[in-house]
mmCIF file of C-alpha atoms in Angstrom:
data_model
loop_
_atom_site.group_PDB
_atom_site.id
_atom_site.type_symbol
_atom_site.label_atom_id
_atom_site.label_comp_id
_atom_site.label_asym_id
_atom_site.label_seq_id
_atom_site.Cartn_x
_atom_site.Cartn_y
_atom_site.Cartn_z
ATOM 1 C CA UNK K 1 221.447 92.222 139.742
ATOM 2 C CA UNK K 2 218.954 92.226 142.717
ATOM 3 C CA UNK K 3 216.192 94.642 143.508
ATOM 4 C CA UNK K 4 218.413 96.945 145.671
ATOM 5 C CA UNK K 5 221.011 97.468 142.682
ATOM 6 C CA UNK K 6 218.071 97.878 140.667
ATOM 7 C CA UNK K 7 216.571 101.192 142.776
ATOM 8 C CA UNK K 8 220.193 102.227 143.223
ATOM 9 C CA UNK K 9 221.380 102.371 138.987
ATOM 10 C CA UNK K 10 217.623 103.882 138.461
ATOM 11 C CA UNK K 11 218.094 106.507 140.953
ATOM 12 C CA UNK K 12 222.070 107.239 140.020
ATOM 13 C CA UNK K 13 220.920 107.692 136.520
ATOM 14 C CA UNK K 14 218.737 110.919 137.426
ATOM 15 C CA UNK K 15 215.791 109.522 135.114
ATOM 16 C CA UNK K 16 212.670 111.794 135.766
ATOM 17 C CA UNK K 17 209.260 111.041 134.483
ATOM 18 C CA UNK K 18 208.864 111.497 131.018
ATOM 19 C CA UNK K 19 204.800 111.995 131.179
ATOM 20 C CA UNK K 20 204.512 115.688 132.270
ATOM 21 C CA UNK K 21 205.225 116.027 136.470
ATOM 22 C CA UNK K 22 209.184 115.081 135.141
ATOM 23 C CA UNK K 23 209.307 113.476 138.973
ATOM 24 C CA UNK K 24 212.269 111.675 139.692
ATOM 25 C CA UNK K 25 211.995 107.875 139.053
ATOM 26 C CA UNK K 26 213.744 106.551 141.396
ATOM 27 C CA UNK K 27 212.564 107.961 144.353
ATOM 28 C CA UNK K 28 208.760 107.087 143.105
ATOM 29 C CA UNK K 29 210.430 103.182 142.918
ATOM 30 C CA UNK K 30 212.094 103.605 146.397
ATOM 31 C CA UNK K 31 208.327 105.301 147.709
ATOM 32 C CA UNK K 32 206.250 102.299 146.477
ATOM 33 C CA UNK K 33 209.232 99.486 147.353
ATOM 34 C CA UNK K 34 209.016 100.749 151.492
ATOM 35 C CA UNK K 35 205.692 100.812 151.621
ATOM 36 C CA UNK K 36 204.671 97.379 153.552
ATOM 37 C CA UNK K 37 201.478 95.581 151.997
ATOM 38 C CA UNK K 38 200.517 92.566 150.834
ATOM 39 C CA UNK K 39 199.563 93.543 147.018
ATOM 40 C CA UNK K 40 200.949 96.126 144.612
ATOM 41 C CA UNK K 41 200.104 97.492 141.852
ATOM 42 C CA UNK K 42 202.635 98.925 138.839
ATOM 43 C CA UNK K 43 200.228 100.603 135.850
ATOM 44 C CA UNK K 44 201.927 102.016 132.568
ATOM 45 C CA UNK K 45 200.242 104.947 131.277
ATOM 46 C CA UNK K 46 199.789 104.515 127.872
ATOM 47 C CA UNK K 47 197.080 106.805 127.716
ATOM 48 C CA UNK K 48 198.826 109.100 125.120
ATOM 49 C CA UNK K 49 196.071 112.380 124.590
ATOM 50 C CA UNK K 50 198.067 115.371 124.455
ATOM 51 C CA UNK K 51 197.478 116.940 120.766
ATOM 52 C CA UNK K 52 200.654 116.426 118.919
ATOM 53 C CA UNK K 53 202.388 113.484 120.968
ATOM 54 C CA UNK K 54 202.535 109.877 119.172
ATOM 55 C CA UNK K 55 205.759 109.054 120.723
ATOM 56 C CA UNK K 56 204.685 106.484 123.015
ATOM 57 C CA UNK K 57 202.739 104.736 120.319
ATOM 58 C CA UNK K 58 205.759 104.317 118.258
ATOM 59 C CA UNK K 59 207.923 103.038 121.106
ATOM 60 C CA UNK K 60 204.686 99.902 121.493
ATOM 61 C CA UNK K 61 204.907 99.395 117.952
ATOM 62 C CA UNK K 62 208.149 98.930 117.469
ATOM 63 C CA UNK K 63 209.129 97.089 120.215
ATOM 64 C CA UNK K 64 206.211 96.183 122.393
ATOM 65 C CA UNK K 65 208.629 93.930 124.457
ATOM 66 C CA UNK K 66 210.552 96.386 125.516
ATOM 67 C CA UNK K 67 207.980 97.962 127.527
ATOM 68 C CA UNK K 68 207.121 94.308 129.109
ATOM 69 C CA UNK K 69 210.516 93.838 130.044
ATOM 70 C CA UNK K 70 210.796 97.206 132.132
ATOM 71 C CA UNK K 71 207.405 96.378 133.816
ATOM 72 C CA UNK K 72 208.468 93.261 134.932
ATOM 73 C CA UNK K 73 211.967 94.714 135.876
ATOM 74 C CA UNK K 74 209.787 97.454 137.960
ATOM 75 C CA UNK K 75 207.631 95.246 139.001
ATOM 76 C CA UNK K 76 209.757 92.922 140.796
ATOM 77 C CA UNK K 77 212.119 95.535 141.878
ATOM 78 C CA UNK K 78 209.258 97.264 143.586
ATOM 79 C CA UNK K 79 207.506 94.329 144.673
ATOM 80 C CA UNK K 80 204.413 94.624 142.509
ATOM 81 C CA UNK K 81 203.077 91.122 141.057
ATOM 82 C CA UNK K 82 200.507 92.446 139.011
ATOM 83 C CA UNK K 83 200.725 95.084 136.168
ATOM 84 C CA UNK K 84 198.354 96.945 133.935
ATOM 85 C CA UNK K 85 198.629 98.862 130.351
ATOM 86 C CA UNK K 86 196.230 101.150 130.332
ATOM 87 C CA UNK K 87 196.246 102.278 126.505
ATOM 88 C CA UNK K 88 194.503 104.852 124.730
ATOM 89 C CA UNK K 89 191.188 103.707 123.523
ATOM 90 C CA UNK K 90 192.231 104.895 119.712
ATOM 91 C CA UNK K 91 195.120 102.850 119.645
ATOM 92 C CA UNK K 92 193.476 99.708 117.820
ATOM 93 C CA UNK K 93 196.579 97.996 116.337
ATOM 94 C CA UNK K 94 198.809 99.177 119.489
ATOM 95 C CA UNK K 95 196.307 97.053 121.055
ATOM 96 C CA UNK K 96 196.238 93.987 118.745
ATOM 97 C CA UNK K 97 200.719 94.045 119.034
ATOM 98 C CA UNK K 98 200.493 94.234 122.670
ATOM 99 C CA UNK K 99 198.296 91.243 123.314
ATOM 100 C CA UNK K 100 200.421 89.097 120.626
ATOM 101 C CA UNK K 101 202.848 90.206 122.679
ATOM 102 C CA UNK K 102 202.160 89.660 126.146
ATOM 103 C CA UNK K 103 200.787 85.999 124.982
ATOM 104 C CA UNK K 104 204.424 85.362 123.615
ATOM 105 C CA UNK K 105 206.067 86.476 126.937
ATOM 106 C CA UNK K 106 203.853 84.708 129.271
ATOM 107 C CA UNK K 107 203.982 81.230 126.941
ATOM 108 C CA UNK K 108 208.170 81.730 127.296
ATOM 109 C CA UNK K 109 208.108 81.927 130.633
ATOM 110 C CA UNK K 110 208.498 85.783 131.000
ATOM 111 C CA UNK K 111 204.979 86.446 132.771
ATOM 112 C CA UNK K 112 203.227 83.996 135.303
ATOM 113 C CA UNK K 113 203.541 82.793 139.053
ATOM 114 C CA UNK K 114 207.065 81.503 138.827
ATOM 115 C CA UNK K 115 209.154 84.381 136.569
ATOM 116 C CA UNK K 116 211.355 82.102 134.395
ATOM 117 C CA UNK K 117 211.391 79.254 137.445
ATOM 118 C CA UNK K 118 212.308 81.901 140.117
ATOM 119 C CA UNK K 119 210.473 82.292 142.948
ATOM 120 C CA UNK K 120 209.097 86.273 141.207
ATOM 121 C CA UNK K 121 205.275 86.006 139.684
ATOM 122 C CA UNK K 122 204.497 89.264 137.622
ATOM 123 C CA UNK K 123 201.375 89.471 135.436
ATOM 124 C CA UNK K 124 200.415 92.053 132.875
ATOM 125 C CA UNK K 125 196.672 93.197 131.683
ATOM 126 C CA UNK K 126 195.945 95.495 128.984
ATOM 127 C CA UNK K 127 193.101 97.331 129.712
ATOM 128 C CA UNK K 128 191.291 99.802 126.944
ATOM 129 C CA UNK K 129 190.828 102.968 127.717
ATOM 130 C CA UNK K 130 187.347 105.125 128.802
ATOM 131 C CA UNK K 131 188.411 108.330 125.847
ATOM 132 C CA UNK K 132 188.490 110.829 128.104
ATOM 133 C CA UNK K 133 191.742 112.774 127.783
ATOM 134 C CA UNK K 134 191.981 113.084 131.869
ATOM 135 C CA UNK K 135 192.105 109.012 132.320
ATOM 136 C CA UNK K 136 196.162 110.261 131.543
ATOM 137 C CA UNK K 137 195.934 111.889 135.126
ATOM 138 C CA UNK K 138 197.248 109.175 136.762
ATOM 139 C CA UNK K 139 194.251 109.119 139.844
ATOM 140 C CA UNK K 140 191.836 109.305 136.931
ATOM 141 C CA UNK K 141 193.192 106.864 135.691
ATOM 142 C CA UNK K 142 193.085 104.238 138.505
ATOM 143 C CA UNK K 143 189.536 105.417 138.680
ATOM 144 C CA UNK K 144 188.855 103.968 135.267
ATOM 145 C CA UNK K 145 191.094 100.597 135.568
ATOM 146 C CA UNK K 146 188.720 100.430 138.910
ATOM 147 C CA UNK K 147 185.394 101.071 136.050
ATOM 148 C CA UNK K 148 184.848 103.984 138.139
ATOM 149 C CA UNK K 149 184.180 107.395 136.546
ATOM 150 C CA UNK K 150 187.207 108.804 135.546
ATOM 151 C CA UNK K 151 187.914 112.099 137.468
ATOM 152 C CA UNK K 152 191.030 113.331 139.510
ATOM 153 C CA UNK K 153 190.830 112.006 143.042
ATOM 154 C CA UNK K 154 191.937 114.484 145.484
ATOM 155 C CA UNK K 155 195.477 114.096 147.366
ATOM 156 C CA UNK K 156 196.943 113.299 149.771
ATOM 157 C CA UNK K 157 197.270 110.628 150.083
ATOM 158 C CA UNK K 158 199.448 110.186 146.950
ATOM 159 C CA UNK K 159 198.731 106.673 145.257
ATOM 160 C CA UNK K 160 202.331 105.147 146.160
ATOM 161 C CA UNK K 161 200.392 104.463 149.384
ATOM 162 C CA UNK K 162 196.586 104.682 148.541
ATOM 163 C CA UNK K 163 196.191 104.149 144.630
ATOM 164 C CA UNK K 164 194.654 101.373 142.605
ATOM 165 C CA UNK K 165 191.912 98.925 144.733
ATOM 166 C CA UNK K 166 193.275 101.293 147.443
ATOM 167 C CA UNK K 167 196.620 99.490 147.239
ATOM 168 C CA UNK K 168 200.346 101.266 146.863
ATOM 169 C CA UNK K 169 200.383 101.816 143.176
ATOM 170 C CA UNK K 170 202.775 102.664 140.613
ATOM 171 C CA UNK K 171 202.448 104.563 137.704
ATOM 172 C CA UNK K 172 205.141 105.324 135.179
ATOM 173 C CA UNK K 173 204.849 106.398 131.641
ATOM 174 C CA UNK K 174 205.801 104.056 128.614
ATOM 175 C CA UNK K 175 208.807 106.786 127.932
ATOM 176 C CA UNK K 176 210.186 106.516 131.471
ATOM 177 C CA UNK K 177 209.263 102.802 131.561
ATOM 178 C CA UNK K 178 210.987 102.034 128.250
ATOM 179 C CA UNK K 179 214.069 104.206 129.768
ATOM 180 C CA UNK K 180 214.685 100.985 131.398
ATOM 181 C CA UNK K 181 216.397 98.514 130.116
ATOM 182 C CA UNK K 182 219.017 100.499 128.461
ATOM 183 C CA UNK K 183 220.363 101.885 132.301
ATOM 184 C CA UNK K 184 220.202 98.479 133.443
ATOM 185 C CA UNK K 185 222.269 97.524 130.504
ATOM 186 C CA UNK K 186 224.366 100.215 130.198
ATOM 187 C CA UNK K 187 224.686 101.666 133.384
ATOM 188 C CA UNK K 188 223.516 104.770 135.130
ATOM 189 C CA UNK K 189 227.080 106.234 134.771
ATOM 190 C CA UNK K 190 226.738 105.942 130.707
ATOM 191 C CA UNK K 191 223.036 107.719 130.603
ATOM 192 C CA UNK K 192 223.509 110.621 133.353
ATOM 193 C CA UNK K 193 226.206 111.372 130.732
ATOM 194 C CA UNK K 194 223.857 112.133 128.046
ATOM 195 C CA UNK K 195 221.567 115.577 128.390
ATOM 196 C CA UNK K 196 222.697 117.768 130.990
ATOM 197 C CA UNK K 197 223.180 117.527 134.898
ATOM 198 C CA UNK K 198 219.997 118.861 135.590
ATOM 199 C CA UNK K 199 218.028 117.503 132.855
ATOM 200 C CA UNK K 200 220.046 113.962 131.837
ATOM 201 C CA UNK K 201 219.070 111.703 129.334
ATOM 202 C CA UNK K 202 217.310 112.330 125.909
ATOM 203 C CA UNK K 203 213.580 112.990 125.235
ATOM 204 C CA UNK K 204 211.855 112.023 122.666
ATOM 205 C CA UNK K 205 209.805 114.875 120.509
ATOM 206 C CA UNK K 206 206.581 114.440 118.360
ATOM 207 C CA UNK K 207 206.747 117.640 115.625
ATOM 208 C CA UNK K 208 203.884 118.755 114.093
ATOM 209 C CA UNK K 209 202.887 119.190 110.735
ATOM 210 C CA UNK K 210 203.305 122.924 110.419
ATOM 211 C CA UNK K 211 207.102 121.977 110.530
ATOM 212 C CA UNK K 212 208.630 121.511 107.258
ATOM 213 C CA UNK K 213 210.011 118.241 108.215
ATOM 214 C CA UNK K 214 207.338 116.473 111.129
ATOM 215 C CA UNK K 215 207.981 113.540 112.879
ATOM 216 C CA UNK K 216 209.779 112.200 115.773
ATOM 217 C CA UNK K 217 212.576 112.598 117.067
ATOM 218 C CA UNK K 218 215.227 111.564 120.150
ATOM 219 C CA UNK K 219 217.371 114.112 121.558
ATOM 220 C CA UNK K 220 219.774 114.619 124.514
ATOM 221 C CA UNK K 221 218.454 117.372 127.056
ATOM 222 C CA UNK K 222 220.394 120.406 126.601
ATOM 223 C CA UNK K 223 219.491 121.141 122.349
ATOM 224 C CA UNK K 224 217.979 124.603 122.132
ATOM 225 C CA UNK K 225 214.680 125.315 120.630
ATOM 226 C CA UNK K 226 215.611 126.869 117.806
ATOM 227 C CA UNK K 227 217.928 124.020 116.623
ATOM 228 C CA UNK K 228 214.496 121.533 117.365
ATOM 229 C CA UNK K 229 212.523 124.126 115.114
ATOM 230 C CA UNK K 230 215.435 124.753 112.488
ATOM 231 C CA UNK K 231 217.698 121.848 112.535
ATOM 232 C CA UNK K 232 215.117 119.061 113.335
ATOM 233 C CA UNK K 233 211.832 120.377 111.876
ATOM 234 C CA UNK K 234 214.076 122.771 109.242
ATOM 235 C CA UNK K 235 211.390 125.419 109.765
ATOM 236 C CA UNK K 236 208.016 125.674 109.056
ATOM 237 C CA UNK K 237 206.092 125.367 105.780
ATOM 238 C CA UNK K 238 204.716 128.593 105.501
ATOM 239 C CA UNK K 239 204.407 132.069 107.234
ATOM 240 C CA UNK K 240 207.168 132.904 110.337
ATOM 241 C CA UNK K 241 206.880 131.632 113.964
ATOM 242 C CA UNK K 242 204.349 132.829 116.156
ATOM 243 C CA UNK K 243 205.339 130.616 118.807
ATOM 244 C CA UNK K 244 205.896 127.171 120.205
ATOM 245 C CA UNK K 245 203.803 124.708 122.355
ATOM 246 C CA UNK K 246 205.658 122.022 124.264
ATOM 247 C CA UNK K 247 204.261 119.375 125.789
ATOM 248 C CA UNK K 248 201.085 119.594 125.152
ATOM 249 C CA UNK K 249 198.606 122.465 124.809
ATOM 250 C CA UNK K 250 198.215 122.806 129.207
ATOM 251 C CA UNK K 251 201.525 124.383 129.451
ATOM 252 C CA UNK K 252 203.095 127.657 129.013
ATOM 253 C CA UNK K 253 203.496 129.018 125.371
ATOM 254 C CA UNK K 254 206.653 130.064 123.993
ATOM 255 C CA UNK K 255 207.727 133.001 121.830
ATOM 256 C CA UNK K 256 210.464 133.318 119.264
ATOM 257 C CA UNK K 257 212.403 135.545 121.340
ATOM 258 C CA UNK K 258 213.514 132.896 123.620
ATOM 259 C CA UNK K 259 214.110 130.049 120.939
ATOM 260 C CA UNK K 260 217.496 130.197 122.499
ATOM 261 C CA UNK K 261 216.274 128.256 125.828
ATOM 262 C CA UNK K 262 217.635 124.608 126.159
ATOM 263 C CA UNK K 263 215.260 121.550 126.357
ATOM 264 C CA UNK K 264 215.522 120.971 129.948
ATOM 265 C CA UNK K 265 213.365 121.429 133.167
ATOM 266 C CA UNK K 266 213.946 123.953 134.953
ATOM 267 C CA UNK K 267 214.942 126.157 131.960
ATOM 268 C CA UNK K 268 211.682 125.636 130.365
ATOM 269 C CA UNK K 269 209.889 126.177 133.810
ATOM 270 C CA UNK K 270 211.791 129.766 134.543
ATOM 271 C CA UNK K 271 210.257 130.437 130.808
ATOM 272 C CA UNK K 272 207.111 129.630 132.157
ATOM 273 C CA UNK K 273 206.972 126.463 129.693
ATOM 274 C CA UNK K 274 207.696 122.892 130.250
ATOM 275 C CA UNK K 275 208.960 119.458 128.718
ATOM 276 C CA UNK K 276 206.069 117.656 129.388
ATOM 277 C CA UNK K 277 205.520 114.788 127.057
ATOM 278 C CA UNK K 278 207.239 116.051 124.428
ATOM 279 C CA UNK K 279 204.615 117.213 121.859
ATOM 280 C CA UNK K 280 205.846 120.039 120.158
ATOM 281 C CA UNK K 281 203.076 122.241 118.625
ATOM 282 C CA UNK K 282 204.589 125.073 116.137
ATOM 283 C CA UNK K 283 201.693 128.049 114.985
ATOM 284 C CA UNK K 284 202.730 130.514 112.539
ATOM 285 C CA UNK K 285 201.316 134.158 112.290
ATOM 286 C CA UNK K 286 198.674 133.462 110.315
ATOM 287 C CA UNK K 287 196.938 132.236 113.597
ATOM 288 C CA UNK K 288 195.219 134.928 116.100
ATOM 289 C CA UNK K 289 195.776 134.829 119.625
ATOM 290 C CA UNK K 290 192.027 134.807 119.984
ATOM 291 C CA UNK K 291 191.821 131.796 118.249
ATOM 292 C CA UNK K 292 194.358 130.099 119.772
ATOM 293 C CA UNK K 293 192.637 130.622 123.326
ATOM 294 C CA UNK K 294 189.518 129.408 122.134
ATOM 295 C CA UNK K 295 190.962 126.341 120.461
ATOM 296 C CA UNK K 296 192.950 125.312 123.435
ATOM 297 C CA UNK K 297 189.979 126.223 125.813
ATOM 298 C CA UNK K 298 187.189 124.636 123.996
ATOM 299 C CA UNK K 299 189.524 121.542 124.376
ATOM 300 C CA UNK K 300 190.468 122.005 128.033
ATOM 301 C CA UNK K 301 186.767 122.539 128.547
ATOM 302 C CA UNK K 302 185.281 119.131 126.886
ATOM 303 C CA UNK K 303 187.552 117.105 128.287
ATOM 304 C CA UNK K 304 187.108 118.401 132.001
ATOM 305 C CA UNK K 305 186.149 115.497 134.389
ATOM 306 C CA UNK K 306 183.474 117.867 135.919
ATOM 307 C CA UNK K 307 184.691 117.276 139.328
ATOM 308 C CA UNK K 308 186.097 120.527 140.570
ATOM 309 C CA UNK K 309 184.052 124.256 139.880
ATOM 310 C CA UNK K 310 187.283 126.607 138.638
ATOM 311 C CA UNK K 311 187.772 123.570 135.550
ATOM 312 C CA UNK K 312 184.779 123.140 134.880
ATOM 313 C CA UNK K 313 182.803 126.127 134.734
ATOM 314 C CA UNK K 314 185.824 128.187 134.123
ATOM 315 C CA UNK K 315 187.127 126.404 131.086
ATOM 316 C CA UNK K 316 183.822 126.296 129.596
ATOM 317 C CA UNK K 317 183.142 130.070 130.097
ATOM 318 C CA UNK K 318 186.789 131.283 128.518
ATOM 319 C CA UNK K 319 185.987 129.011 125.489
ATOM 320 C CA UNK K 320 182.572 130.751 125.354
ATOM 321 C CA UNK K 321 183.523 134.198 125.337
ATOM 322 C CA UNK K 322 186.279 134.034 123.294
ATOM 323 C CA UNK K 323 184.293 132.111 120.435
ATOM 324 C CA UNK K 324 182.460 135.174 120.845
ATOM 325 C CA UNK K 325 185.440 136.920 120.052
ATOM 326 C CA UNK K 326 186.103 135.658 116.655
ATOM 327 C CA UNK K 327 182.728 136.230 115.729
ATOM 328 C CA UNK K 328 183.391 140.267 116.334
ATOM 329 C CA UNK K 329 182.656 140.111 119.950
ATOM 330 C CA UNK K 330 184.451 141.392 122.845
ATOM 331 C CA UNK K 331 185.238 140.786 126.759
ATOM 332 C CA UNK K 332 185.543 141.972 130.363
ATOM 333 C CA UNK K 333 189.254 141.703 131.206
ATOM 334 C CA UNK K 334 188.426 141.371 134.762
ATOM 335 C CA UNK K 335 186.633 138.622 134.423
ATOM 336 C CA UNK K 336 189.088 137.084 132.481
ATOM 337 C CA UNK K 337 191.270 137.678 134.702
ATOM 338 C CA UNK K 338 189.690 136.516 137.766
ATOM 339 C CA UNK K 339 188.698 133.285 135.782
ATOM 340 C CA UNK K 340 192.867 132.917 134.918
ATOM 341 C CA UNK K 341 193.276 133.139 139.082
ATOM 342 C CA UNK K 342 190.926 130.642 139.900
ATOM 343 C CA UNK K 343 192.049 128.042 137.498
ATOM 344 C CA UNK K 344 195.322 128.106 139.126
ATOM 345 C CA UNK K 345 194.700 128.596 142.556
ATOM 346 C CA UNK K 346 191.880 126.211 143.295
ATOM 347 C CA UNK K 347 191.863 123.819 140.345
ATOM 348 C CA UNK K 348 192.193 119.901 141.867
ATOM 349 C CA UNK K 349 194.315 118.873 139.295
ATOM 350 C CA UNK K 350 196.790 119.807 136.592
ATOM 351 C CA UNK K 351 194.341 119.973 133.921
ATOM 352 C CA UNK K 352 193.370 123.165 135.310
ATOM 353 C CA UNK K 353 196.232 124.414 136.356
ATOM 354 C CA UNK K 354 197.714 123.947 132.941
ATOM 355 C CA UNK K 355 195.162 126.228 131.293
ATOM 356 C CA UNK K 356 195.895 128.876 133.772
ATOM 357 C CA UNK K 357 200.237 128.450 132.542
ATOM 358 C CA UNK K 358 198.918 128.618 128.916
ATOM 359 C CA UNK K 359 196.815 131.454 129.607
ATOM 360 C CA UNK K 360 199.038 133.368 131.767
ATOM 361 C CA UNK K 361 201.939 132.810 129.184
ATOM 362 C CA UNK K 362 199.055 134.897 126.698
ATOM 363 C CA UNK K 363 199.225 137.068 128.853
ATOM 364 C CA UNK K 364 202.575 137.636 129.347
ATOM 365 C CA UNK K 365 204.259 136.953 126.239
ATOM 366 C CA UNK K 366 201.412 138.653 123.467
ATOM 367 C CA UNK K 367 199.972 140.693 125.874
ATOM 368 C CA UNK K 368 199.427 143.807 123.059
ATOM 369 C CA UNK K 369 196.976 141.164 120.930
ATOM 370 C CA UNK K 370 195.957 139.733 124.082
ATOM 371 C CA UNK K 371 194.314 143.072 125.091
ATOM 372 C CA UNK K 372 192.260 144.075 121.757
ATOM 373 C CA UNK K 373 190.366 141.387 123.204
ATOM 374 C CA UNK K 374 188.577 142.871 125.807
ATOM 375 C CA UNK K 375 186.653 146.093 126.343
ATOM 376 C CA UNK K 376 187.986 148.666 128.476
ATOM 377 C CA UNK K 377 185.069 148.282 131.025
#
């Protein structure tokens, strides 16, 4: 199978990133494949942060070669010779099973100038990374491959043309990337079937340990919440549902009332939620609105790159106030408010951004709680 059948099964299959932005895959191939230049780059984000997601961990550990084999399918089908891992610094014995197993690849024949004696050279480096939770932006993350500083670089121009060593640059997530070698073996045909026509495929889902049964789990697109909370994770341990967080703690949260919602896109994002990575972060009613907010914003706040005013003074002053709160304290809803705005209007990346869906889904969705909050003033 050449390069061209390659882009053409990827794109036929409807694959979309699996790391968050859920953009199509094989357009992203076909973007970096036009683009003329004399060195690319492909980079697998393995910089798992989100609270609650160990999925891509698994997937290295269990079969690290897996993940080699659909960089250097990407690479050559996009024209890349060189390939990084960039793994999350915490991931010590991902690390060690990676190496082994890129040093077993390259001494068969799999990595190296000539590709298995064809006329293809791909290389992969693992590179450690910085601990910052933003290095999983993907700019931020060419910033720190680079030993740069690690904060969101403003766009456009998008990294398929300008990305790593200011080279067109490809960055896919070890889900998406891993996705790989079962369309190519399979056929597009046999996984658009799975999931649903807007969302097709499966996912897989990290549950937490307020579930009665945590772990992870791979599901077609298209299972309803409340068979992931009652079927997969057969409820929670104690108390009743407050509410689901998917994907990660920068997205919108979800109430029990609309447990009925499939797993899929663009259902999720007319809830105001989203798939994300697939983290899914269950809190029962013993936990306070209040102290949600300040848990997720003390968070969003430390691990702000600094580089753009509405992150990081906004983050930082939510988190403040609202440790206030639980302390007996109250708040200015305007300011709130206005704070909310900012982080999703003017925020440079989607770090921000995502605290402003979180916060307006507070907003919107335990809005009575929300409110005993803040002073009337």
């Amino acid at each position: 199978m050449d390069s061209a059948a390659v882009m053409q099964q990827i794109s036929a299959s409807g694959l979309r990133g699996r790391g968050g932005a859920a953009f199509p895959t094989g357009l992203k191939w076909q973007l970096l494949a036009e683009q003329k230049a004399d060195c690319k780059y492909l980079v697998a984000n393995a910089d798992e942060g989100d609270p609650g997601s160990f999925s891509d961990r698994l997937l290295m550990e269990r079969d690290p070669y897996r993940l080699i084999e659909a960089m250097l399918i990407a690479g050559i089908t996009v024209g890349a010779r060189l390939g990084y891992i960039y793994l999350r610094r915490e991931y010590e014995q991902t690390a060690s099973m990676l190496q082994a197993a890129i040093a077993q690849a390259r001494a068969a024949g799999w990595l190296g100038q000539h590709v298995l004696g064809s006329a293809h050279g791909f290389e992969i480096h693992l590179v450690i990374g910085k601990g910052s939770y933003l290095c999983g932006e993907e700019t931020a993350m060419l910033n720190a491959i680079e030993d740069r500083r690690p904060e969101a670089r403003l766009r456009p121009p998008q990294i398929t043309e300008l990305g790593l060593y200011s080279k067109p640059t490809l960055v896919n997530n070890v889900e998406t990337l891993c996705s790989i070698p079962w369309i190519i073996t399979h056929g597009a045909a046999a996984y658009a079937a799975l999931g649903t026509p807007e969302s097709p495929g499966t996912k897989l889902l990290s549950l937490n340990a307020v579930f009665k049964r945590p772990g992870l789990y791979e599901v077609e697109f298209g299972i309803s919440l409340r068979d992931i909370v009652d079927k997969l994770g057969l409820g929670l341990k104690q108390g009743q549902l407050k509410g689901l967080m998917i994907g990660g703690p920068l997205a919108g949260v979800i109430p029990p009332q609309l447990l009925d919602t499939p797993l899929a896109y663009q259902s999720l994002q007319q809830i105001g939620g989203a798939v994300g990575h697939g983290g899914v972060i269950a809190f029962d009613d013993s936990c306070s609105i209040a102290e949600l907010v300040a848990q997720v914003f003390r968070f969003g706040a430390f691990e702000s790159c600094g580089k753009c005013t509405p992150c990081h003074h906004g983050a930082a002053e939510i988190s403040r106030h609202f440790d206030d709160i639980l302390q007996g304290g109250h708040w200015n809803a305007s300011r709130w408010q206005a704070l909310v705005t900012a982080l999703a209007d003017a925020s440079l990346c989607g770090h921000g951004r995502g605290l402003a869906e979180f916060a307006q889904s507070i907003q919107r969705h335990y809005h009575a709680e929300l409110q005993t909050c803040f002073t009337s003033a």
